[in-house]
Amino acid sequence: MTQDTITDRLSEAYNPANFRALGHQLIDLLADHLKKAQDPENQQLINYREPEEELKFWQNDFTKAGQEGASLTFFEDILEHSIHLHHPHYIGHQVSVPAPVNALAGMVSDILSNGTGVYEMGMASNALERVVTDFTAQQIGYTTTASGFITSGGTLANLTALLAARAAKAPQQVWTKGHEEKLAIMVSEEAHYCVDRAARILGMGSEGIIKIPVDEQFKIRTELLEGYYQEAIAEGRIPIALIGCAGSTATGSYDNLNTLADFCEQHQLWFHVDGAHGGAVAFSEKYKYLAAGMDRADTIVLDYHKMLMTPALNTALLFKEGHRSYDTFIQRAQYLWETEQSPEWYHSGKRTFECTKLMLSIKVYATLRCHGPGIFSDNVNRLYDQARSFAQILSEAPDFELAVQPEANILNFRYTGIPREEWDIKNGQIRQRLVELGSFYIVQTVINNERWLRATVMNPFTDGQHFQKLLAIIRTI
Ligand SMILES: Cc1ncc(COP(=O)(O)O)c(C=O)c1O
């Protein structure tokens, strides 16, 4: 039987008055949360629960579905059961501490849901994307031939960049004819695992990933490039691209991008820079020297959701020659656009993996629009400055060791005030205990087969006294 009146439940779900009432309460709740989170004396960073316990809580909560109407309690519980990135003791993963204006932009985006594959479904959003990526390209030092777009994360952006590299450098038109040659990429052994994954997705297999060893600062040993390249050629492989890190995931090290660019020019390779983390120095006059040569890359990946105050996922993929970005996917989609390859920036789906995507640009734009174009520079400078002061504190502490002087805001260190044979196991236990205590959040990693504690300074409110306090707690543990 068909129903000719809308159900009460549906009417209720779309009722503007309900939305207004709950929305006002929610903003108050979030503002209070922010205030508390920024006060480490009175707020836990995480109230850690074991996974099964957490699951039980939400299974129980779900039994109340539909019984309480629009409920603030649910949002309060979510906050209580989540890690608080705005807490100054959050120095864990490379996930940004979102500027609160993003939450407001998120509301606008989620009401509009202007998924932007095709222009009319995201007029403002596509134009904002153009403004934001043009601004980013300009900061990098690209000329006006450059162009880019925003996509869902560094992993997808790196894959898209390598697809573009393959379209440009494979001996034949891969999109229509496939390829039989053994294509390969050259990449630092310190590159993020998503680059390896992308190459495998592209059908290159293990043999097609030529990993170049790094030096003691975890940068590509450029003097080895020629040897690895010639060896690949002799074995019948065809290197198409070289990928530089700006900076690397484990240690934040910046490869010598100018030397890599020279090598690519010499061998006509596609030069791709994975600047997902450290490409953000493009916004900083003080630290952009670290990524010198980045403007010579054919493509650059830069995550707004790492050092640029934007919630995940939100990534720019920029092309030095913008027209190249239309060669990656050559597809007709009659219901969206008429021609395949024409360079219409306003149909963002022509250049991205996504068909429908979130209104990603609104968040980056809102931060710049509300706080000014210099805000990204302020944040990068602050995070890098603070990482250097933490490194100084660690260097002066007799019972701690720093793996390498940080170039970015990533520090690997370990507690050494115990017998040498216990370093690995005890540092692992320290990190686990810190999570359980819930007053600090750091992570751990393995470098040269040894365990290190790893901190990434992501919160501009984290300062020297917080670092000192962390070391004191570690000593107590
Ligand atoms: C250098 C680098 N590239 C790529 C990625 C993957 O990016 P995403 O998490 O945005 O997919 C990361 C993540 O940490 C990274 O550090």
PDB file of N, CA and C and ligand atoms in Angstrom, residues 94 152-156 158 192 194-195 247-249 274-277 301 303 305-306 313 315, ligand 1:
ATOM      1  N   GLN A  94      49.756  12.269  13.720  1.00  0.00           N
ATOM      2  CA  GLN A  94      49.847  13.466  12.867  1.00  0.00           C
ATOM      3  C   GLN A  94      48.467  13.935  12.429  1.00  0.00           C
ATOM      4  N   SER A 152      40.116  13.067  -0.800  1.00  0.00           N
ATOM      5  CA  SER A 152      39.906  12.515   0.545  1.00  0.00           C
ATOM      6  C   SER A 152      41.140  11.803   1.096  1.00  0.00           C
ATOM      7  N   GLY A 153      42.152  12.570   1.432  1.00  0.00           N
ATOM      8  CA  GLY A 153      43.281  12.008   2.155  1.00  0.00           C
ATOM      9  C   GLY A 153      44.534  11.808   1.328  1.00  0.00           C
ATOM     10  N   GLY A 154      45.645  11.752   2.041  1.00  0.00           N
ATOM     11  CA  GLY A 154      46.953  11.620   1.418  1.00  0.00           C
ATOM     12  C   GLY A 154      47.116  10.299   0.687  1.00  0.00           C
ATOM     13  N   THR A 155      46.504   9.254   1.226  1.00  0.00           N
ATOM     14  CA  THR A 155      46.635   7.941   0.601  1.00  0.00           C
ATOM     15  C   THR A 155      46.036   7.977  -0.808  1.00  0.00           C
ATOM     16  N   LEU A 156      44.828   8.488  -0.906  1.00  0.00           N
ATOM     17  CA  LEU A 156      44.150   8.565  -2.197  1.00  0.00           C
ATOM     18  C   LEU A 156      44.867   9.556  -3.126  1.00  0.00           C
ATOM     19  N   ASN A 158      48.089  10.311  -3.133  1.00  0.00           N
ATOM     20  CA  ASN A 158      49.327   9.713  -3.655  1.00  0.00           C
ATOM     21  C   ASN A 158      49.015   8.718  -4.774  1.00  0.00           C
ATOM     22  N   HIS A 192      55.897   6.677   3.265  1.00  0.00           N
ATOM     23  CA  HIS A 192      54.694   6.153   3.912  1.00  0.00           C
ATOM     24  C   HIS A 192      54.214   4.906   3.167  1.00  0.00           C
ATOM     25  N   CYS A 194      51.543   3.975   2.129  1.00  0.00           N
ATOM     26  CA  CYS A 194      50.527   4.140   1.090  1.00  0.00           C
ATOM     27  C   CYS A 194      51.143   4.272  -0.298  1.00  0.00           C
ATOM     28  N   VAL A 195      52.403   4.684  -0.377  1.00  0.00           N
ATOM     29  CA  VAL A 195      53.059   4.788  -1.690  1.00  0.00           C
ATOM     30  C   VAL A 195      53.315   3.384  -2.230  1.00  0.00           C
ATOM     31  N   GLY A 247      57.848  15.785   4.894  1.00  0.00           N
ATOM     32  CA  GLY A 247      58.929  14.950   5.333  1.00  0.00           C
ATOM     33  C   GLY A 247      58.401  13.513   5.480  1.00  0.00           C
ATOM     34  N   SER A 248      59.280  12.695   5.951  1.00  0.00           N
ATOM     35  CA  SER A 248      58.937  11.280   6.088  1.00  0.00           C
ATOM     36  C   SER A 248      58.055  11.069   7.324  1.00  0.00           C
ATOM     37  N   THR A 249      57.324   9.947   7.315  1.00  0.00           N
ATOM     38  CA  THR A 249      56.352   9.725   8.390  1.00  0.00           C
ATOM     39  C   THR A 249      57.030   9.432   9.727  1.00  0.00           C
ATOM     40  N   ASP A 274      55.713  13.646  -1.828  1.00  0.00           N
ATOM     41  CA  ASP A 274      54.705  13.363  -0.812  1.00  0.00           C
ATOM     42  C   ASP A 274      54.951  14.336   0.351  1.00  0.00           C
ATOM     43  N   GLY A 275      54.213  15.440   0.276  1.00  0.00           N
ATOM     44  CA  GLY A 275      54.314  16.444   1.335  1.00  0.00           C
ATOM     45  C   GLY A 275      53.088  16.391   2.230  1.00  0.00           C
ATOM     46  N   ALA A 276      52.498  15.192   2.355  1.00  0.00           N
ATOM     47  CA  ALA A 276      51.264  15.062   3.143  1.00  0.00           C
ATOM     48  C   ALA A 276      51.464  15.694   4.518  1.00  0.00           C
ATOM     49  N   HIS A 277      52.577  15.382   5.135  1.00  0.00           N
ATOM     50  CA  HIS A 277      52.824  15.976   6.452  1.00  0.00           C
ATOM     51  C   HIS A 277      53.544  17.325   6.329  1.00  0.00           C
ATOM     52  N   VAL A 301      51.517  16.263  -2.946  1.00  0.00           N
ATOM     53  CA  VAL A 301      50.397  15.967  -2.045  1.00  0.00           C
ATOM     54  C   VAL A 301      50.612  16.742  -0.752  1.00  0.00           C
ATOM     55  N   ASP A 303      48.492  17.470   2.935  1.00  0.00           N
ATOM     56  CA  ASP A 303      47.296  17.264   3.770  1.00  0.00           C
ATOM     57  C   ASP A 303      46.956  18.533   4.555  1.00  0.00           C
ATOM     58  N   HIS A 305      44.735  18.340   6.672  1.00  0.00           N
ATOM     59  CA  HIS A 305      44.309  17.801   7.969  1.00  0.00           C
ATOM     60  C   HIS A 305      45.491  17.351   8.836  1.00  0.00           C
ATOM     61  N   LYS A 306      46.702  17.694   8.437  1.00  0.00           N
ATOM     62  CA  LYS A 306      47.807  17.407   9.341  1.00  0.00           C
ATOM     63  C   LYS A 306      48.222  18.700  10.035  1.00  0.00           C
ATOM     64  N   LEU A 313      39.217  13.976   6.557  1.00  0.00           N
ATOM     65  CA  LEU A 313      40.362  13.987   5.659  1.00  0.00           C
ATOM     66  C   LEU A 313      40.230  15.187   4.724  1.00  0.00           C
ATOM     67  N   THR A 315      42.809  16.858   1.637  1.00  0.00           N
ATOM     68  CA  THR A 315      44.146  16.836   1.027  1.00  0.00           C
ATOM     69  C   THR A 315      44.166  17.538  -0.315  1.00  0.00           C
TER      70      THR A 315
HETATM   71  C1  LIG B   1      54.148  11.245   4.501  1.00  0.00           C
HETATM   72  C2  LIG B   1      52.750  10.687   4.518  1.00  0.00           C
HETATM   73  N1  LIG B   1      52.132  10.387   3.372  1.00  0.00           N
HETATM   74  C3  LIG B   1      50.881   9.906   3.318  1.00  0.00           C
HETATM   75  C4  LIG B   1      50.173   9.680   4.481  1.00  0.00           C
HETATM   76  C5  LIG B   1      48.786   9.132   4.397  1.00  0.00           C
HETATM   77  O1  LIG B   1      47.916  10.188   4.491  1.00  0.00           O
HETATM   78  P1  LIG B   1      46.354  10.042   4.926  1.00  0.00           P
HETATM   79  O2  LIG B   1      46.361   9.549   6.330  1.00  0.00           O
HETATM   80  O3  LIG B   1      45.852  11.427   4.753  1.00  0.00           O
HETATM   81  O4  LIG B   1      45.723   9.083   3.971  1.00  0.00           O
HETATM   82  C6  LIG B   1      50.761   9.972   5.712  1.00  0.00           C
HETATM   83  C7  LIG B   1      50.017   9.744   6.969  1.00  0.00           C
HETATM   84  O5  LIG B   1      50.469   9.894   8.044  1.00  0.00           O
HETATM   85  C8  LIG B   1      52.081  10.495   5.735  1.00  0.00           C
HETATM   86  O6  LIG B   1      52.707  10.784   6.874  1.00  0.00           O
END
